[in-house]
Short mmCIF file of C-alpha atoms and ligand atoms in Angstrom, two decimals:
data_model
loop_
_atom_site.label_atom_id
_atom_site.label_comp_id
_atom_site.label_asym_id
_atom_site.label_seq_id
_atom_site.Cartn_x
_atom_site.Cartn_y
_atom_site.Cartn_z
CA MET A 158 68.57 5.89 83.52
CA LYS A 159 65.73 8.38 84.43
CA LYS A 160 67.49 9.37 87.76
CA ASN A 161 70.69 10.18 85.93
CA ALA A 162 68.89 12.22 83.43
CA ILE A 163 67.36 14.38 86.13
CA SER A 164 70.59 14.95 87.86
CA ILE A 165 72.32 15.88 84.72
CA LEU A 166 69.48 18.26 84.03
CA SER A 167 69.58 19.87 87.53
CA ALA A 168 73.37 20.16 87.35
CA ALA A 169 72.95 22.10 84.08
CA VAL A 170 70.39 24.35 85.72
CA VAL A 171 72.72 25.10 88.67
CA PHE A 172 75.60 25.63 86.25
CA LEU A 173 73.50 28.13 84.15
CA SER A 174 72.20 29.96 87.12
CA PHE A 175 75.78 30.38 88.48
CA ASN A 176 76.90 31.80 85.15
CA ILE A 177 73.87 34.27 85.12
CA LEU A 178 74.92 35.28 88.74
CA LEU A 179 78.52 35.92 87.59
CA SER A 180 77.67 38.03 84.65
CA SER A 181 75.09 40.13 86.60
CA CYS A 182 77.78 40.72 89.27
CA GLY A 183 80.23 41.88 86.53
CA GLY A 184 77.72 44.21 85.07
CA GLY A 185 77.06 45.67 88.54
CA GLU A 186 80.73 46.35 89.02
CA THR A 187 80.96 48.13 85.66
CA ALA A 188 78.11 50.39 86.34
CA GLU A 189 79.55 51.17 89.80
CA SER A 190 82.91 52.41 88.53
CA ALA A 191 81.30 54.43 85.73
CA THR A 192 79.61 56.55 88.25
CA GLY A 193 82.66 56.68 90.56
CA ASN A 194 84.41 59.87 91.36
CA LYS A 195 87.31 59.29 88.85
CA GLU A 196 84.94 58.75 86.05
CA LYS A 197 82.84 61.78 86.43
CA PRO A 198 81.91 63.44 83.08
CA LYS A 199 83.06 66.99 82.52
CA SER A 200 79.47 68.37 82.31
CA MET A 201 78.94 67.18 85.91
CA ILE A 202 82.07 68.97 87.14
CA ALA A 203 80.79 72.21 85.36
CA ASP A 204 77.44 71.86 87.19
CA GLU A 205 79.24 71.91 90.50
CA GLN A 206 80.58 75.49 89.77
CA PRO A 207 78.60 77.81 92.03
CA PRO A 208 76.29 80.18 90.11
CA ILE A 209 77.72 83.20 92.01
CA GLU A 210 81.35 83.28 93.03
CA VAL A 211 83.28 86.02 94.61
CA SER A 212 87.10 86.34 94.12
CA GLU A 213 89.37 85.95 97.14
CA ASP A 214 90.08 89.65 97.50
CA GLY A 215 86.38 90.43 97.04
CA SER A 216 86.93 92.70 94.03
CA THR A 217 85.10 90.61 91.41
CA VAL A 218 82.05 88.54 91.39
CA THR A 219 81.44 85.99 88.72
CA VAL A 220 77.77 85.23 87.85
CA ARG A 221 76.94 82.10 85.79
CA LEU A 222 73.47 82.57 84.56
CA THR A 223 71.63 79.98 82.45
CA GLY A 224 68.52 80.03 80.41
CA ASP A 225 66.90 76.92 79.10
CA ASP A 226 64.24 75.74 76.61
CA MET A 227 61.60 75.95 79.37
CA MET A 228 61.99 79.73 79.49
CA LYS A 229 63.68 79.77 82.75
CA TYR A 230 66.82 81.35 84.20
CA ASN A 231 68.77 79.42 87.05
CA LEU A 232 68.81 82.48 89.17
CA ASN A 233 65.91 84.83 90.24
CA LYS A 234 68.11 86.83 92.61
CA ILE A 235 71.73 88.05 92.13
CA GLU A 236 73.38 89.79 94.97
CA VAL A 237 76.58 91.72 94.61
CA LYS A 238 78.40 94.43 96.61
CA GLU A 239 78.87 98.03 95.58
CA GLY A 240 82.06 98.67 93.89
CA GLN A 241 82.60 95.06 92.71
CA LYS A 242 83.40 94.19 89.22
CA VAL A 243 80.68 91.84 87.80
CA LYS A 244 81.67 89.16 85.29
CA LEU A 245 78.39 87.72 84.01
CA THR A 246 78.16 84.89 81.59
CA LEU A 247 74.81 83.78 80.20
CA THR A 248 74.66 80.19 78.82
CA HIS A 249 71.78 78.87 76.91
CA ILE A 250 71.69 75.33 78.18
CA GLY A 251 68.79 74.33 75.88
CA LYS A 252 68.66 73.21 72.27
CA MET A 253 66.16 75.44 70.65
CA PRO A 254 67.35 78.10 68.07
CA ILE A 255 67.65 81.66 68.87
CA GLU A 256 64.69 82.61 66.66
CA ALA A 257 62.36 80.48 68.73
CA MET A 258 63.93 80.60 72.36
CA GLY A 259 66.36 83.41 72.43
CA HIS A 260 67.62 84.59 75.82
CA ASN A 261 69.58 87.64 76.99
CA PHE A 262 70.17 89.42 80.33
CA VAL A 263 69.05 93.01 80.51
CA LEU A 264 69.63 95.08 83.75
CA LEU A 265 67.12 97.82 84.10
CA LYS A 266 67.35 101.12 85.97
CA PRO A 267 65.30 101.17 89.13
CA GLU A 268 62.68 103.63 87.79
CA THR A 269 61.89 101.34 84.87
CA THR A 270 58.98 99.08 84.81
CA ILE A 271 59.46 95.64 83.27
CA GLU A 272 56.19 95.45 81.46
CA ALA A 273 56.73 98.87 79.67
CA PHE A 274 60.18 97.88 78.79
CA ALA A 275 59.09 94.54 77.47
CA ASN A 276 56.29 95.88 75.34
CA GLU A 277 58.84 98.04 73.57
CA ALA A 278 61.51 95.45 73.31
CA ALA A 279 59.04 92.95 71.58
CA LEU A 280 58.80 95.41 68.69
CA ALA A 281 62.62 95.68 68.36
CA LYS A 282 63.42 92.35 66.72
CA ASP A 283 65.79 93.99 64.14
CA ASN A 284 67.80 95.25 67.07
CA GLY A 285 68.12 92.02 69.14
CA TYR A 286 65.02 93.08 71.07
CA ILE A 287 66.87 95.96 72.63
CA PRO A 288 64.52 98.97 71.82
CA GLU A 289 66.22 102.30 70.92
CA SER A 290 63.40 104.13 72.69
CA GLN A 291 64.45 102.42 76.02
CA LYS A 292 68.24 102.66 75.88
CA ASP A 293 68.31 105.15 78.72
CA ASN A 294 66.57 102.63 80.96
CA ILE A 295 69.21 100.00 80.45
CA ILE A 296 72.26 99.77 82.76
CA VAL A 297 73.77 96.97 80.86
CA HIS A 298 72.72 94.05 78.69
CA THR A 299 74.21 90.93 76.98
CA ASP A 300 73.71 89.74 73.39
CA MET A 301 70.80 87.35 72.74
CA VAL A 302 71.89 83.72 72.63
CA GLY A 303 70.28 80.46 71.27
CA GLY A 304 70.61 76.78 72.42
CA GLY A 305 74.15 75.89 73.16
CA GLN A 306 75.60 79.41 72.94
CA SER A 307 77.09 81.61 75.54
CA THR A 308 77.94 85.24 75.95
CA SER A 309 79.83 87.28 78.54
CA ILE A 310 79.83 90.94 79.79
CA GLU A 311 81.83 92.85 82.46
CA PHE A 312 80.46 95.88 84.23
CA ASN A 313 80.89 97.57 87.61
CA ALA A 314 78.17 97.05 90.05
CA PRO A 315 75.83 100.05 90.06
CA ALA A 316 75.05 102.03 93.22
CA LYS A 317 73.44 100.29 96.25
CA GLY A 318 69.94 99.37 95.55
CA SER A 319 67.52 96.84 94.09
CA TYR A 320 67.36 96.44 90.35
CA LYS A 321 65.43 94.18 88.09
CA PHE A 322 66.93 91.99 85.43
CA MET A 323 65.01 90.16 82.62
CA CYS A 324 65.15 88.53 79.24
CA SER A 325 63.77 90.89 76.49
CA PHE A 326 62.72 88.15 73.99
CA PRO A 327 58.97 88.57 73.36
CA ALA A 328 56.95 87.32 76.41
CA HIS A 329 59.90 85.79 78.19
CA TYR A 330 59.98 88.55 80.93
CA VAL A 331 56.84 86.87 82.49
CA ASN A 332 59.07 83.92 83.63
CA MET A 333 62.58 85.26 83.05
CA GLN A 334 63.05 88.05 85.49
CA GLY A 335 64.70 88.57 88.82
CA ASP A 336 66.25 90.90 91.52
CA PHE A 337 69.61 92.20 91.09
CA VAL A 338 70.56 93.52 94.50
CA VAL A 339 73.62 95.74 95.24
CA ASN A 340 74.44 95.75 98.94
CU1 CU B 686 64.53 84.50 77.03
#
């Protein structure tokens, strides 16, 4: 009697382990297909777009600039060619509201210093942090955006040279600035 009970018990253990093995295999397969190429979520495809892309005929350059909740752009250098049309989109990939973590893109003329510009900009809240007193020092700028928002501008690349771009939200220029180089 005792012997029988033990063999029934061990058969039950084997049966249970087999079931666990089967279900874990099944789970594994599901996870695999979820990350397979065909199942790729749209956001991942968007991430694969290059941040700077030149059109086939070379006439247009698309710039996909992002800003986040950590006060960072995805690019600290943007290189284009003289005569190119620049289509720049700034996307705020964070979640914070515009009042707390607004971002824009301001392209400054070469003789302008970022610090002087930023100090004036910080006082220009009512004008989206674009100071009237510094308008002559701006080549082009976007609107200010908050988390989840996006804005686009189109402009012709300025003359050959090295320019600075920055975010004019108060204190952001410390982290959010870069070189805009026209070759
Ligand atoms: Cu900013």
